[in-house]
Amino acid sequence: MNTEPDRYAVIGNPIAHSRSPEIHQLFADQTGECIRYEKILAEPGGFEAAVRQFFDAGGRGLNVTLPFKGEAFEFAAKCTDLAVHAGAVNTLIAQDDGSCLGANTDGIGLLRDLKKTLRLSIQNKRLLILGAGGATRGILEPLLQEKPLALVIANRTPERGAALVEHFRALGPMQSCALDAIPDGPYDLIVHATSAALQDQELGLPDTLAGPGTCCYDLIYSDTPTPFMRWAKDQRVLQVTDGFGMLLEQAAESFYLWRGKRPDTAMACNYLRPP
Ligand code: ATR
């Protein structure tokens, strides 16, 4: 009998601080699955070779993080509809014929966290998304499927926001604008999806976007409040959160696609992030 654990990994650059290994190992313990989960650092230009090597050596699945989600989409032989529309893959699943299926669980992860943890329904709500890069592409379709009243994409480079509106236009009411020309709020939900904080830069947001009922959600997870979370607290909004819940939920969906079992994310959150 084969008692070797099935191999999984997260691949990205940088990767040292990824919490995916401890999350998936906990999920495996919860569900009684026998897996080994590693981190793989890929150099720019080295993604495809690293992925091939992993699967050729018997790997069963990969999580893909920045900056390789677009390359993972190109790599996958077949993709789920959500991944095709996003043009980005964060989960690769080895198939019996030796090929790989690509999926994107980011948007599902965000929605589950909004519903379960924050008890926020998107239907008929006004949404503002800050940023128009890969992170935004991954969450737009699942958000629009929930039928918001309006969705505004604000981006430093307005043309990128306009291109996303064009791409997803059929799915719901959307508009785009520059970061310094955002229509007044209050919005029900503001999602921060830029990488400005990685360069330690502030967005310079106005005070006209949030009210007491606004929920502010940063897709980044961090042990200390991010610049966007600090801005949100200054606006006196009641709900401000980082992306740790989304990280857990997208991981749980990947785990389900690989193993067919659903981990308990609430328990995992209590364990991995004590108050
Ligand atoms: P990701 O996959 O993380 O979304 P990306 O595709 O490079 O990465 O997108 C980064 C996003 O952060 C973009 O919306 C980018 O704005 P531009 O389209 O104008 O480049 C935004 N961003 C990065 N640095 C920023 C900054 N200093 N101020 C405002 N927006 C910033």
mmCIF file of C-alpha atoms and ligand atoms in Angstrom:
data_model
loop_
_atom_site.group_PDB
_atom_site.id
_atom_site.type_symbol
_atom_site.label_atom_id
_atom_site.label_comp_id
_atom_site.label_asym_id
_atom_site.label_seq_id
_atom_site.Cartn_x
_atom_site.Cartn_y
_atom_site.Cartn_z
ATOM 1 C CA MET A 1 0.000 0.000 0.000
ATOM 2 C CA ASN A 2 1.254 3.509 -0.849
ATOM 3 C CA THR A 3 1.631 5.448 2.394
ATOM 4 C CA GLU A 4 3.488 8.430 0.913
ATOM 5 C CA PRO A 5 1.524 11.663 1.450
ATOM 6 C CA ASP A 6 0.215 13.378 -1.695
ATOM 7 C CA ARG A 7 2.294 16.448 -2.489
ATOM 8 C CA TYR A 8 0.955 19.995 -2.780
ATOM 9 C CA ALA A 9 2.671 23.399 -2.727
ATOM 10 C CA VAL A 10 2.270 27.143 -3.106
ATOM 11 C CA ILE A 11 4.450 28.793 -5.745
ATOM 12 C CA GLY A 12 5.229 32.516 -5.973
ATOM 13 C CA ASN A 13 7.860 35.207 -5.527
ATOM 14 C CA PRO A 14 8.295 36.234 -2.753
ATOM 15 C CA ILE A 15 7.018 33.173 -0.904
ATOM 16 C CA ALA A 16 8.854 33.043 2.435
ATOM 17 C CA HIS A 17 6.003 34.618 4.409
ATOM 18 C CA SER A 18 3.180 32.560 2.880
ATOM 19 C CA ARG A 19 0.879 31.015 5.485
ATOM 20 C CA SER A 20 -0.578 28.504 3.018
ATOM 21 C CA PRO A 21 1.488 25.516 4.287
ATOM 22 C CA GLU A 22 0.224 25.805 7.880
ATOM 23 C CA ILE A 23 -3.336 26.433 6.655
ATOM 24 C CA HIS A 24 -3.418 23.370 4.388
ATOM 25 C CA GLN A 25 -1.700 21.157 6.941
ATOM 26 C CA LEU A 26 -4.384 22.152 9.444
ATOM 27 C CA PHE A 27 -7.118 21.432 6.875
ATOM 28 C CA ALA A 28 -5.543 18.009 6.279
ATOM 29 C CA ASP A 29 -5.521 17.283 10.031
ATOM 30 C CA GLN A 30 -9.164 18.352 10.298
ATOM 31 C CA THR A 31 -10.325 16.147 7.449
ATOM 32 C CA GLY A 32 -8.027 13.167 7.983
ATOM 33 C CA GLU A 33 -6.289 13.604 4.627
ATOM 34 C CA CYS A 34 -2.652 12.608 4.189
ATOM 35 C CA ILE A 35 -0.825 15.427 2.379
ATOM 36 C CA ARG A 36 2.514 17.222 2.392
ATOM 37 C CA TYR A 37 2.433 20.928 1.498
ATOM 38 C CA GLU A 38 5.553 22.951 0.629
ATOM 39 C CA LYS A 39 6.584 26.409 -0.582
ATOM 40 C CA ILE A 40 8.262 26.868 -3.974
ATOM 41 C CA LEU A 41 10.123 30.064 -4.857
ATOM 42 C CA ALA A 42 10.130 30.572 -8.639
ATOM 43 C CA GLU A 43 12.390 33.120 -10.265
ATOM 44 C CA PRO A 44 11.004 35.479 -12.939
ATOM 45 C CA GLY A 45 10.921 33.458 -16.162
ATOM 46 C CA GLY A 46 11.215 30.200 -14.214
ATOM 47 C CA PHE A 47 7.564 29.541 -13.409
ATOM 48 C CA GLU A 48 6.758 27.003 -16.121
ATOM 49 C CA ALA A 49 9.895 24.907 -15.532
ATOM 50 C CA ALA A 50 9.282 24.834 -11.774
ATOM 51 C CA VAL A 51 5.646 23.789 -12.241
ATOM 52 C CA ARG A 52 6.527 21.058 -14.743
ATOM 53 C CA GLN A 53 9.189 19.695 -12.435
ATOM 54 C CA PHE A 54 6.710 19.605 -9.530
ATOM 55 C CA PHE A 55 4.024 17.725 -11.471
ATOM 56 C CA ASP A 56 6.521 15.410 -13.213
ATOM 57 C CA ALA A 57 7.703 14.391 -9.748
ATOM 58 C CA GLY A 58 4.154 13.342 -8.827
ATOM 59 C CA GLY A 59 2.788 16.590 -7.302
ATOM 60 C CA ARG A 60 -1.028 16.614 -7.123
ATOM 61 C CA GLY A 61 -1.809 20.322 -6.924
ATOM 62 C CA LEU A 62 -0.448 23.866 -6.625
ATOM 63 C CA ASN A 63 -1.610 27.163 -5.258
ATOM 64 C CA VAL A 64 -0.266 30.013 -7.352
ATOM 65 C CA THR A 65 0.340 33.458 -5.930
ATOM 66 C CA LEU A 66 1.867 36.742 -7.102
ATOM 67 C CA PRO A 67 3.171 37.390 -9.671
ATOM 68 C CA PHE A 68 2.344 34.143 -11.520
ATOM 69 C CA LYS A 69 -1.475 33.893 -11.688
ATOM 70 C CA GLY A 70 -1.499 34.970 -15.349
ATOM 71 C CA GLU A 71 1.246 32.488 -16.265
ATOM 72 C CA ALA A 72 -0.653 29.740 -14.448
ATOM 73 C CA PHE A 73 -3.674 30.547 -16.614
ATOM 74 C CA GLU A 74 -1.507 30.130 -19.725
ATOM 75 C CA PHE A 75 -0.040 26.893 -18.347
ATOM 76 C CA ALA A 76 -3.305 25.095 -17.546
ATOM 77 C CA ALA A 77 -4.571 22.823 -20.321
ATOM 78 C CA LYS A 78 -8.167 23.571 -19.302
ATOM 79 C CA CYS A 79 -9.680 26.165 -16.956
ATOM 80 C CA THR A 80 -12.926 26.697 -15.064
ATOM 81 C CA ASP A 81 -15.209 29.462 -16.408
ATOM 82 C CA LEU A 82 -14.336 31.800 -13.519
ATOM 83 C CA ALA A 83 -10.623 31.422 -14.243
ATOM 84 C CA VAL A 84 -11.152 31.978 -17.980
ATOM 85 C CA HIS A 85 -13.100 35.200 -17.385
ATOM 86 C CA ALA A 86 -10.541 36.424 -14.829
ATOM 87 C CA GLY A 87 -7.607 35.389 -17.043
ATOM 88 C CA ALA A 88 -5.938 34.245 -13.824
ATOM 89 C CA VAL A 89 -5.454 30.918 -12.026
ATOM 90 C CA ASN A 90 -4.612 30.456 -8.340
ATOM 91 C CA THR A 91 -5.178 26.681 -8.165
ATOM 92 C CA LEU A 92 -3.743 23.959 -10.409
ATOM 93 C CA ILE A 93 -5.124 20.431 -10.142
ATOM 94 C CA ALA A 94 -3.321 17.416 -11.624
ATOM 95 C CA GLN A 95 -5.591 15.394 -13.913
ATOM 96 C CA ASP A 96 -5.439 11.644 -14.542
ATOM 97 C CA ASP A 97 -4.231 12.184 -18.140
ATOM 98 C CA GLY A 98 -1.187 14.123 -16.882
ATOM 99 C CA SER A 99 -2.571 17.574 -17.758
ATOM 100 C CA CYS A 100 -3.548 20.356 -15.336
ATOM 101 C CA LEU A 101 -6.922 21.979 -14.644
ATOM 102 C CA GLY A 102 -6.773 25.665 -13.641
ATOM 103 C CA ALA A 103 -9.247 27.278 -11.226
ATOM 104 C CA ASN A 104 -9.570 30.627 -9.494
ATOM 105 C CA THR A 105 -10.884 30.494 -5.917
ATOM 106 C CA ASP A 106 -10.059 34.107 -4.927
ATOM 107 C CA GLY A 107 -13.494 35.600 -5.623
ATOM 108 C CA ILE A 108 -15.314 32.699 -3.971
ATOM 109 C CA GLY A 109 -13.012 33.138 -0.971
ATOM 110 C CA LEU A 110 -13.807 36.835 -0.669
ATOM 111 C CA LEU A 111 -17.563 36.280 -0.976
ATOM 112 C CA ARG A 112 -17.590 33.499 1.628
ATOM 113 C CA ASP A 113 -15.692 35.669 4.086
ATOM 114 C CA LEU A 114 -18.001 38.642 3.472
ATOM 115 C CA LYS A 115 -21.070 36.458 4.035
ATOM 116 C CA LYS A 116 -19.875 34.240 6.872
ATOM 117 C CA THR A 117 -17.671 36.494 8.936
ATOM 118 C CA LEU A 118 -19.031 39.941 8.159
ATOM 119 C CA ARG A 119 -22.614 38.856 7.427
ATOM 120 C CA LEU A 120 -22.633 41.199 4.443
ATOM 121 C CA SER A 121 -24.894 40.574 1.472
ATOM 122 C CA ILE A 122 -23.869 42.240 -1.800
ATOM 123 C CA GLN A 123 -27.309 42.337 -3.411
ATOM 124 C CA ASN A 124 -28.456 45.928 -4.102
ATOM 125 C CA LYS A 125 -25.373 47.371 -2.423
ATOM 126 C CA ARG A 126 -23.022 50.096 -3.707
ATOM 127 C CA LEU A 127 -19.495 48.735 -4.152
ATOM 128 C CA LEU A 128 -16.213 50.561 -4.664
ATOM 129 C CA ILE A 129 -13.091 48.651 -5.688
ATOM 130 C CA LEU A 130 -9.730 50.384 -5.454
ATOM 131 C CA GLY A 131 -7.333 48.988 -8.062
ATOM 132 C CA ALA A 132 -7.711 47.370 -11.471
ATOM 133 C CA GLY A 133 -4.934 44.763 -11.511
ATOM 134 C CA GLY A 134 -4.915 40.989 -11.232
ATOM 135 C CA ALA A 135 -6.435 40.962 -7.758
ATOM 136 C CA THR A 136 -9.475 42.893 -8.999
ATOM 137 C CA ARG A 137 -9.871 40.655 -12.073
ATOM 138 C CA GLY A 138 -10.075 37.626 -9.778
ATOM 139 C CA ILE A 139 -12.952 38.941 -7.657
ATOM 140 C CA LEU A 140 -15.123 40.854 -10.137
ATOM 141 C CA GLU A 141 -17.273 38.062 -11.554
ATOM 142 C CA PRO A 142 -18.281 36.468 -8.221
ATOM 143 C CA LEU A 143 -19.105 39.946 -6.849
ATOM 144 C CA LEU A 144 -21.205 40.871 -9.895
ATOM 145 C CA GLN A 145 -23.065 37.541 -9.720
ATOM 146 C CA GLU A 146 -24.445 38.728 -6.347
ATOM 147 C CA LYS A 147 -26.250 41.594 -8.139
ATOM 148 C CA PRO A 148 -24.907 44.774 -6.539
ATOM 149 C CA LEU A 149 -26.766 48.029 -7.275
ATOM 150 C CA ALA A 150 -23.585 49.646 -8.580
ATOM 151 C CA LEU A 151 -19.891 48.829 -8.791
ATOM 152 C CA VAL A 152 -17.241 51.519 -9.253
ATOM 153 C CA ILE A 153 -13.631 50.655 -10.098
ATOM 154 C CA ALA A 154 -11.194 53.422 -9.175
ATOM 155 C CA ASN A 155 -7.635 53.105 -10.438
ATOM 156 C CA ARG A 156 -4.488 55.238 -10.620
ATOM 157 C CA THR A 157 -4.344 54.499 -14.366
ATOM 158 C CA PRO A 158 -7.981 55.081 -15.429
ATOM 159 C CA GLU A 159 -7.557 53.185 -18.726
ATOM 160 C CA ARG A 160 -6.990 49.902 -16.866
ATOM 161 C CA GLY A 161 -10.246 50.384 -14.938
ATOM 162 C CA ALA A 162 -12.070 51.217 -18.166
ATOM 163 C CA ALA A 163 -10.705 48.044 -19.791
ATOM 164 C CA LEU A 164 -12.051 45.923 -16.927
ATOM 165 C CA VAL A 165 -15.469 47.563 -17.174
ATOM 166 C CA GLU A 166 -15.486 46.769 -20.880
ATOM 167 C CA HIS A 167 -14.432 43.152 -20.246
ATOM 168 C CA PHE A 168 -17.080 42.416 -17.563
ATOM 169 C CA ARG A 169 -19.795 44.806 -18.830
ATOM 170 C CA ALA A 170 -22.355 42.077 -19.569
ATOM 171 C CA LEU A 171 -22.335 40.884 -15.947
ATOM 172 C CA GLY A 172 -23.723 43.969 -14.214
ATOM 173 C CA PRO A 173 -23.782 47.749 -13.734
ATOM 174 C CA MET A 174 -20.213 49.075 -13.559
ATOM 175 C CA GLN A 175 -18.272 52.272 -14.058
ATOM 176 C CA SER A 176 -14.637 53.272 -13.718
ATOM 177 C CA CYS A 177 -12.819 56.427 -12.681
ATOM 178 C CA ALA A 178 -9.462 57.795 -11.582
ATOM 179 C CA LEU A 179 -8.463 57.588 -7.910
ATOM 180 C CA ASP A 180 -8.830 61.372 -7.596
ATOM 181 C CA ALA A 181 -12.296 61.452 -9.202
ATOM 182 C CA ILE A 182 -14.276 58.835 -7.267
ATOM 183 C CA PRO A 183 -18.026 59.607 -7.103
ATOM 184 C CA ASP A 184 -19.113 60.474 -3.554
ATOM 185 C CA GLY A 185 -20.287 57.712 -1.220
ATOM 186 C CA PRO A 186 -21.155 56.448 1.163
ATOM 187 C CA TYR A 187 -20.461 53.047 -0.343
ATOM 188 C CA ASP A 188 -21.679 49.910 1.415
ATOM 189 C CA LEU A 189 -18.444 48.064 0.703
ATOM 190 C CA ILE A 190 -15.003 49.401 -0.222
ATOM 191 C CA VAL A 191 -12.481 46.751 -1.303
ATOM 192 C CA HIS A 192 -8.815 47.672 -1.429
ATOM 193 C CA ALA A 193 -7.055 45.694 -4.197
ATOM 194 C CA THR A 194 -3.983 47.763 -5.094
ATOM 195 C CA SER A 195 -0.370 46.900 -4.383
ATOM 196 C CA ALA A 196 0.444 50.463 -3.209
ATOM 197 C CA ALA A 197 1.112 49.294 0.357
ATOM 198 C CA LEU A 198 3.874 46.991 -0.861
ATOM 199 C CA GLN A 199 5.763 50.131 -1.864
ATOM 200 C CA ASP A 200 4.647 51.757 1.406
ATOM 201 C CA GLN A 201 2.542 54.291 -0.481
ATOM 202 C CA GLU A 202 -0.813 55.810 0.554
ATOM 203 C CA LEU A 203 -3.673 56.241 -1.901
ATOM 204 C CA GLY A 204 -4.678 59.716 -0.696
ATOM 205 C CA LEU A 205 -8.389 58.856 -0.544
ATOM 206 C CA PRO A 206 -10.957 61.621 0.121
ATOM 207 C CA ASP A 207 -13.289 61.702 3.168
ATOM 208 C CA THR A 208 -16.410 61.448 0.991
ATOM 209 C CA LEU A 209 -16.417 57.677 0.393
ATOM 210 C CA ALA A 210 -17.363 56.076 3.700
ATOM 211 C CA GLY A 211 -20.154 56.399 6.271
ATOM 212 C CA PRO A 212 -20.783 54.588 9.568
ATOM 213 C CA GLY A 213 -22.393 51.635 7.733
ATOM 214 C CA THR A 214 -19.540 51.155 5.252
ATOM 215 C CA CYS A 215 -17.569 47.922 5.370
ATOM 216 C CA CYS A 216 -13.891 48.324 4.409
ATOM 217 C CA TYR A 217 -12.059 45.203 3.255
ATOM 218 C CA ASP A 218 -8.341 44.998 2.435
ATOM 219 C CA LEU A 219 -7.440 41.985 0.289
ATOM 220 C CA ILE A 220 -3.963 42.019 1.847
ATOM 221 C CA TYR A 221 -3.499 40.162 5.127
ATOM 222 C CA SER A 222 -1.278 41.642 7.763
ATOM 223 C CA ASP A 223 -0.594 41.364 11.487
ATOM 224 C CA THR A 224 -0.676 45.143 11.779
ATOM 225 C CA PRO A 225 -3.291 47.475 10.233
ATOM 226 C CA THR A 226 -2.535 48.306 6.592
ATOM 227 C CA PRO A 227 -2.541 51.955 5.360
ATOM 228 C CA PHE A 228 -6.025 51.358 3.899
ATOM 229 C CA MET A 229 -7.274 49.950 7.213
ATOM 230 C CA ARG A 230 -5.832 52.959 9.035
ATOM 231 C CA TRP A 231 -7.627 55.278 6.600
ATOM 232 C CA ALA A 232 -10.868 53.332 7.180
ATOM 233 C CA LYS A 233 -10.534 53.643 10.946
ATOM 234 C CA ASP A 234 -10.040 57.404 10.555
ATOM 235 C CA GLN A 235 -13.357 57.453 8.672
ATOM 236 C CA ARG A 236 -14.989 55.878 11.769
ATOM 237 C CA VAL A 237 -16.488 52.969 9.836
ATOM 238 C CA LEU A 238 -17.653 50.075 11.998
ATOM 239 C CA GLN A 239 -16.335 47.169 9.928
ATOM 240 C CA VAL A 240 -12.668 47.156 8.888
ATOM 241 C CA THR A 241 -10.911 43.927 8.039
ATOM 242 C CA ASP A 242 -7.860 42.543 6.313
ATOM 243 C CA GLY A 243 -7.821 39.599 3.907
ATOM 244 C CA PHE A 244 -6.988 36.773 6.306
ATOM 245 C CA GLY A 245 -10.532 35.397 6.184
ATOM 246 C CA MET A 246 -10.426 35.453 2.388
ATOM 247 C CA LEU A 247 -7.052 33.697 2.459
ATOM 248 C CA LEU A 248 -8.587 30.898 4.533
ATOM 249 C CA GLU A 249 -11.717 30.637 2.392
ATOM 250 C CA GLN A 250 -9.885 30.561 -0.948
ATOM 251 C CA ALA A 251 -7.554 27.931 0.517
ATOM 252 C CA ALA A 252 -10.532 25.866 1.697
ATOM 253 C CA GLU A 253 -12.009 25.962 -1.809
ATOM 254 C CA SER A 254 -8.681 24.844 -3.317
ATOM 255 C CA PHE A 255 -8.512 22.043 -0.740
ATOM 256 C CA TYR A 256 -12.034 20.968 -1.718
ATOM 257 C CA LEU A 257 -11.090 20.913 -5.428
ATOM 258 C CA TRP A 258 -8.064 18.721 -4.612
ATOM 259 C CA ARG A 259 -9.451 16.405 -1.932
ATOM 260 C CA GLY A 260 -13.283 16.612 -2.193
ATOM 261 C CA LYS A 261 -13.559 17.541 1.494
ATOM 262 C CA ARG A 262 -14.546 20.870 3.069
ATOM 263 C CA PRO A 263 -12.426 22.045 6.000
ATOM 264 C CA ASP A 264 -13.854 24.007 8.951
ATOM 265 C CA THR A 265 -12.598 27.541 8.278
ATOM 266 C CA ALA A 266 -14.091 29.076 11.438
ATOM 267 C CA MET A 267 -12.146 26.630 13.577
ATOM 268 C CA ALA A 268 -9.038 27.204 11.463
ATOM 269 C CA CYS A 269 -9.376 30.959 11.934
ATOM 270 C CA ASN A 270 -9.606 30.636 15.723
ATOM 271 C CA TYR A 271 -6.567 28.387 15.725
ATOM 272 C CA LEU A 272 -4.371 30.317 13.306
ATOM 273 C CA ARG A 273 -5.322 33.824 14.382
ATOM 274 C CA PRO A 274 -5.962 34.018 18.096
ATOM 275 C CA PRO A 275 -7.654 37.318 19.100
HETATM 276 P P1 ATR B 1 -2.053 42.625 -8.690
HETATM 277 O O1 ATR B 1 -2.007 41.335 -9.433
HETATM 278 O O2 ATR B 1 -1.523 42.595 -7.286
HETATM 279 O O3 ATR B 1 -3.373 43.307 -8.748
HETATM 280 P P2 ATR B 1 -1.069 44.419 -10.677
HETATM 281 O O4 ATR B 1 -1.800 43.723 -11.763
HETATM 282 O O5 ATR B 1 0.294 44.938 -10.954
HETATM 283 O O6 ATR B 1 -0.932 43.513 -9.418
HETATM 284 O O7 ATR B 1 -1.978 45.622 -10.131
HETATM 285 C C1 ATR B 1 -1.596 46.441 -9.093
HETATM 286 C C2 ATR B 1 -2.708 47.451 -8.802
HETATM 287 O O8 ATR B 1 -2.253 48.352 -7.774
HETATM 288 C C3 ATR B 1 -3.053 48.342 -9.986
HETATM 289 O O9 ATR B 1 -4.391 48.723 -9.892
HETATM 290 C C4 ATR B 1 -2.113 49.529 -9.757
HETATM 291 O O10 ATR B 1 -2.521 50.702 -10.380
HETATM 292 P P3 ATR B 1 -2.047 51.017 -11.904
HETATM 293 O O11 ATR B 1 -2.977 50.188 -12.783
HETATM 294 O O12 ATR B 1 -2.222 52.459 -12.067
HETATM 295 O O13 ATR B 1 -0.609 50.564 -12.011
HETATM 296 C C5 ATR B 1 -2.255 49.676 -8.279
HETATM 297 N N1 ATR B 1 -1.151 50.412 -7.679
HETATM 298 C C6 ATR B 1 0.120 49.979 -7.497
HETATM 299 N N2 ATR B 1 0.850 50.926 -6.875
HETATM 300 C C7 ATR B 1 0.025 51.985 -6.665
HETATM 301 C C8 ATR B 1 0.173 53.269 -6.044
HETATM 302 N N3 ATR B 1 1.342 53.662 -5.540
HETATM 303 N N4 ATR B 1 -0.905 54.078 -5.995
HETATM 304 C C9 ATR B 1 -2.082 53.686 -6.505
HETATM 305 N N5 ATR B 1 -2.295 52.495 -7.099
HETATM 306 C C10 ATR B 1 -1.265 51.647 -7.169
#
